[in-house]
Amino acid sequence: MNLNATLVAQLVVFFILAWVTMKFVWPPIVKALDERAKKIADGLTAADKAKSDLAHAEKKVVEEMRKARESATDVRAAAEKQAAVFVDEARTEAARIIAQAREAAEAEAGVAAQRAKEALRDQVAQLAVAGAEKILRKEINAQAHADLLANLKQELQ
């Protein structure tokens, strides 16, 4: 063999091997590489989507927390208003009860004063009769004195 024929044979074998490799070996390798690149791209897309979902969820949590705080503030304000209303109602009821008690006490005191006046009138009338009896020292007509006492009571009123 001469050098040129060997070189040509090697070139022919190289090109046949290159053609077989390009026809049968290279496409599955390229396909596997493309699938791997697609999986990596899908993973990166999913990671980006997960990041955006996480950011959205965090914003939603912050918004819900804000709403919950506002709601708690509103509930507390409503409770304070209701407590103030209850306190005002209790004060009003207490004032009404006190006024009723005062009126009853005043009425009772008026009745007691009237009884005391009547008792004093009776005592004054009895003292007057006793004094007149002592002054006159004579027989007293009970009916005439009863009429005098009744007239005296009427005059004192």
XYZ file of C-alpha atoms in Angstrom:
157
model
C 0.000 0.000 0.000
C 1.158 3.250 -0.709
C 0.725 6.357 1.330
C -1.854 7.908 -0.936
C -4.066 4.835 -1.030
C -3.905 4.547 2.768
C -4.796 8.161 3.153
C -7.706 7.826 0.745
C -8.909 4.628 2.533
C -8.686 6.388 5.873
C -10.587 9.348 4.467
C -13.291 7.053 3.078
C -13.602 5.215 6.428
C -13.628 8.575 8.297
C -16.410 9.965 6.115
C -18.431 6.747 6.400
C -17.985 6.842 10.190
C -18.900 10.564 10.257
C -21.976 9.909 8.107
C -23.106 6.955 10.291
C -22.492 9.030 13.428
C -24.422 11.992 12.020
C -27.234 9.779 10.743
C -27.711 7.371 13.678
C -25.779 8.540 16.757
C -25.995 12.312 16.662
C -29.853 12.718 16.474
C -30.570 10.818 19.772
C -27.806 12.790 21.513
C -29.203 16.090 20.194
C -32.719 14.959 21.137
C -31.572 14.099 24.687
C -29.777 17.442 24.966
C -32.865 19.299 23.688
C -35.109 17.452 26.167
C -32.706 18.249 28.981
C -32.593 21.927 27.941
C -36.421 21.960 27.798
C -36.652 20.425 31.297
C -34.185 23.017 32.621
C -36.148 25.835 30.951
C -39.425 24.455 32.348
C -37.858 24.222 35.807
C -36.640 27.811 35.588
C -40.093 28.922 34.417
C -41.722 27.033 37.271
C -39.255 28.610 39.728
C -40.053 32.081 38.387
C -43.777 31.326 38.615
C -43.330 30.042 42.163
C -41.457 33.239 43.076
C -44.220 35.405 41.623
C -46.882 33.264 43.360
C -44.979 33.614 46.631
C -44.755 37.373 46.197
C -48.472 37.492 45.371
C -49.285 35.327 48.403
C -47.169 37.580 50.633
C -49.002 40.636 49.321
C -52.307 38.881 49.926
C -51.266 37.951 53.469
C -50.253 41.547 54.166
C -53.596 42.766 52.793
C -55.544 40.213 54.847
C -53.613 41.207 57.970
C -54.435 44.855 57.289
C -58.107 43.986 56.826
C -58.070 41.916 60.014
C -56.534 44.819 61.946
C -59.146 47.205 60.548
C -61.891 44.750 61.402
C -60.521 44.334 64.929
C -60.386 48.114 65.286
C -63.982 48.398 64.076
C -65.121 45.660 66.450
C -63.323 47.313 69.352
C -64.850 50.708 68.486
C -68.318 49.148 68.271
C -67.787 47.421 71.623
C -66.672 50.702 73.182
C -69.746 52.450 71.773
C -72.000 49.710 73.087
C -70.307 49.883 76.489
C -70.828 53.654 76.527
C -74.502 53.152 75.660
C -74.867 50.590 78.454
C -73.176 52.951 80.922
C -75.442 55.817 79.845
C -78.509 53.604 80.152
C -77.384 52.476 83.607
C -76.836 56.081 84.652
C -80.250 57.074 83.330
C -81.900 54.148 85.120
C -80.034 54.973 88.346
C -81.106 58.625 88.092
C -84.714 57.520 87.534
C -84.594 55.176 90.539
C -83.040 57.914 92.683
C -85.736 60.373 91.576
C -88.466 57.855 92.402
C -86.908 57.169 95.795
C -86.622 60.900 96.450
C -90.276 61.456 95.490
C -91.379 58.574 97.711
C -89.282 59.908 100.610
C -90.674 63.408 100.122
C -94.233 62.056 100.025
C -93.603 59.975 103.142
C -92.034 62.979 104.857
C -95.087 65.080 103.906
C -97.413 62.469 105.339
C -95.307 62.219 108.502
C -95.286 66.023 108.826
C -99.054 66.102 108.391
C -99.476 63.439 111.111
C -97.139 65.361 113.389
C -99.165 68.542 112.841
C -102.366 66.746 113.622
C -100.837 65.213 116.756
C -99.603 68.638 117.820
C -103.052 70.154 117.221
C -104.622 67.452 119.322
C -102.089 68.038 122.086
C -102.545 71.816 121.881
C -106.318 71.364 122.055
C -105.981 69.046 125.038
C -103.620 71.480 126.753
C -105.989 74.330 126.053
C -108.873 72.390 127.523
C -106.791 71.394 130.507
C -105.724 75.004 130.978
C -109.284 76.278 130.622
C -110.485 73.630 133.072
C -107.918 74.670 135.601
C -108.819 78.301 135.115
C -112.511 77.801 135.368
C -112.446 75.024 137.979
C -115.967 74.249 137.440
C -117.935 71.582 135.759
C -117.175 71.216 132.097
C -119.682 70.289 129.474
C -118.057 67.557 127.384
C -120.195 68.153 124.297
C -119.532 71.883 124.294
C -115.816 71.278 124.685
C -115.801 68.716 121.887
C -117.396 71.297 119.611
C -114.833 73.892 120.704
C -111.980 71.440 120.034
C -113.329 70.666 116.557
C -113.570 74.398 115.794
C -110.041 74.902 117.120
C -108.744 72.113 114.879
C -110.395 73.701 111.865
C -108.841 77.083 112.665
C -105.364 75.591 113.094
C -105.445 73.938 109.733
